[in-house]
Coordinates of C-alpha atoms in Angstrom, one line a residue:
X229 CA -64.1 -45.1 -23.5
X230 CA -60.5 -46.2 -24.3
X231 CA -57.5 -44.0 -24.9
X232 CA -58.1 -43.9 -28.7
X233 CA -61.7 -42.7 -28.5
X234 CA -62.3 -39.0 -28.1
X235 CA -65.3 -37.3 -26.7
X236 CA -67.2 -35.5 -29.4
X237 CA -67.1 -32.3 -27.2
X238 CA -63.3 -32.3 -27.7
X239 CA -63.5 -31.8 -31.5
X240 CA -65.0 -29.4 -33.9
X241 CA -65.4 -29.4 -37.7
X242 CA -64.7 -26.1 -39.4
X243 CA -64.6 -25.0 -43.0
X244 CA -61.5 -23.6 -44.6
X245 CA -61.2 -19.8 -44.3
X246 CA -59.1 -17.0 -45.7
X247 CA -57.8 -15.0 -42.7
X248 CA -60.7 -16.2 -40.5
X249 CA -62.8 -14.0 -38.3
X250 CA -62.2 -13.8 -34.5
X251 CA -65.0 -16.3 -33.8
X252 CA -63.1 -18.9 -35.7
X253 CA -60.1 -18.5 -33.4
X254 CA -62.4 -18.8 -30.4
X255 CA -63.3 -22.3 -31.6
X256 CA -59.6 -23.1 -32.2
X257 CA -58.8 -22.1 -28.6
X258 CA -61.8 -23.9 -27.2
X259 CA -61.4 -27.3 -28.9
X260 CA -58.4 -29.5 -28.7
X261 CA -59.0 -31.4 -32.0
X262 CA -60.0 -29.3 -35.0
X263 CA -60.9 -30.8 -38.4
X264 CA -60.9 -28.6 -41.5
X265 CA -63.4 -29.9 -44.0
X266 CA -61.9 -29.5 -47.5
X267 CA -64.1 -32.2 -49.0
X268 CA -67.3 -30.3 -48.7
X269 CA -68.8 -28.8 -51.9
X270 CA -67.4 -25.3 -52.3
X271 CA -70.0 -22.6 -51.5
X272 CA -69.8 -19.1 -53.0
X273 CA -69.7 -15.9 -50.9
X274 CA -68.3 -17.5 -47.7
X275 CA -65.1 -17.1 -45.6
X276 CA -63.4 -19.7 -47.7
X277 CA -62.1 -17.0 -50.1
X278 CA -62.9 -13.8 -48.4
X279 CA -62.2 -11.8 -45.2
X280 CA -63.3 -8.6 -43.6
X281 CA -61.1 -5.8 -42.5
X282 CA -61.8 -2.5 -40.8
X283 CA -60.9 0.4 -43.2
X284 CA -61.2 4.2 -42.9
X285 CA -64.6 3.9 -44.6
X286 CA -66.0 1.0 -42.5
X287 CA -65.8 -2.7 -43.0
X288 CA -64.1 -3.8 -46.2
X289 CA -64.2 -7.2 -47.8
X290 CA -61.2 -8.7 -49.5
X291 CA -62.1 -11.5 -51.9
X292 CA -59.9 -14.0 -53.8
X293 CA -61.2 -14.8 -57.3
X294 CA -61.4 -18.5 -57.7
X295 CA -61.8 -21.1 -60.4
X296 CA -64.0 -24.1 -59.9
X297 CA -63.1 -26.9 -62.4
X298 CA -66.2 -28.9 -61.7
X299 CA -68.7 -26.0 -61.4
X300 CA -71.1 -26.3 -58.6
X301 CA -69.9 -29.9 -57.7
X302 CA -66.3 -28.6 -57.0
X303 CA -65.0 -29.6 -53.6
X304 CA -63.1 -27.0 -51.6
X305 CA -59.9 -29.0 -52.0
X306 CA -60.2 -28.6 -55.8
X307 CA -60.7 -24.8 -55.9
X308 CA -57.9 -22.9 -57.4
X309 CA -57.0 -19.2 -56.9
X310 CA -57.4 -17.3 -60.2
X311 CA -54.2 -16.0 -61.8
X312 CA -56.2 -13.8 -64.2
X313 CA -56.6 -10.9 -61.8
X314 CA -53.9 -9.3 -59.6
X315 CA -55.9 -9.8 -56.3
X316 CA -52.7 -10.0 -54.2
X317 CA -51.8 -6.4 -55.2
X318 CA -55.2 -5.2 -54.3
X319 CA -55.2 -7.0 -51.0
X320 CA -51.8 -5.6 -50.0
X321 CA -52.7 -2.1 -50.9
X322 CA -56.0 -2.2 -49.0
X323 CA -54.4 -3.7 -45.9
X324 CA -51.5 -1.2 -46.0
X325 CA -54.0 1.7 -46.3
X326 CA -56.2 0.4 -43.5
X327 CA -53.5 -0.5 -41.0
X328 CA -50.3 1.3 -41.7
X329 CA -50.8 3.6 -38.7
X330 CA -52.2 1.0 -36.4
X331 CA -50.2 0.0 -33.3
X332 CA -48.2 -3.1 -33.7
X333 CA -48.8 -3.3 -37.5
X334 CA -45.1 -2.8 -38.1
X335 CA -44.5 -6.1 -36.2
X336 CA -46.9 -8.2 -38.2
X337 CA -46.7 -6.5 -41.6
X338 CA -44.0 -8.7 -43.1
X339 CA -45.7 -11.9 -41.9
X340 CA -49.1 -10.9 -43.3
X341 CA -47.9 -9.5 -46.6
X342 CA -45.6 -12.5 -47.2
X343 CA -48.5 -14.8 -46.8
X344 CA -50.5 -12.9 -49.4
X345 CA -47.7 -12.2 -51.9
X346 CA -46.2 -15.7 -51.8
X347 CA -49.2 -18.0 -51.6
X348 CA -47.2 -21.1 -52.5
X349 CA -49.5 -23.3 -54.6
X350 CA -52.6 -22.1 -56.4
X351 CA -54.8 -24.3 -54.2
X352 CA -57.2 -22.2 -52.1
X353 CA -57.4 -24.9 -49.3
X354 CA -53.6 -25.2 -49.1
X355 CA -53.3 -21.4 -49.0
X356 CA -55.8 -21.1 -46.2
X357 CA -54.2 -23.9 -44.3
X358 CA -50.8 -22.2 -44.5
X359 CA -52.3 -18.9 -43.2
X360 CA -54.1 -20.8 -40.4
X361 CA -50.8 -22.5 -39.3
X362 CA -48.9 -19.2 -39.2
X363 CA -51.6 -17.2 -37.4
X364 CA -52.3 -19.9 -34.8
X365 CA -48.6 -20.2 -34.1
X366 CA -48.3 -16.5 -33.7
X367 CA -51.3 -16.5 -31.3
X368 CA -49.8 -19.4 -29.3
X369 CA -52.7 -21.7 -30.2
X370 CA -51.8 -25.4 -30.7
X371 CA -54.9 -27.2 -32.0
X372 CA -54.4 -30.8 -33.2

């Protein structure tokens, strides 16, 4: 094996995810090279556009409404976040209600809410990538 080849055990292929679950970060910490597959066909009801949080009433799911320009053949990279529903407002309210009294929330509040309120582009894949970069940086993870 030369210096340009990598062992397959050093890499992992993951799907895009909106505020991924803890298991996702375990993989990011375990593997040096991480590939995010945005060319896969977008699948409904997955972590690509939803996340789970712990609320006072149990586990709550936050979901981003999306638009798929090519229907069932739309690739994740082509999915757009819908602007027809104020999902950011709903997500911010739910997160605030669930975590406002949690320890350390005050330290992460601005970072989390800024990511949601200012998504940048309307591309779901780009939005998820931005979140992943901010959170991995905050956790001190440095996957390639």
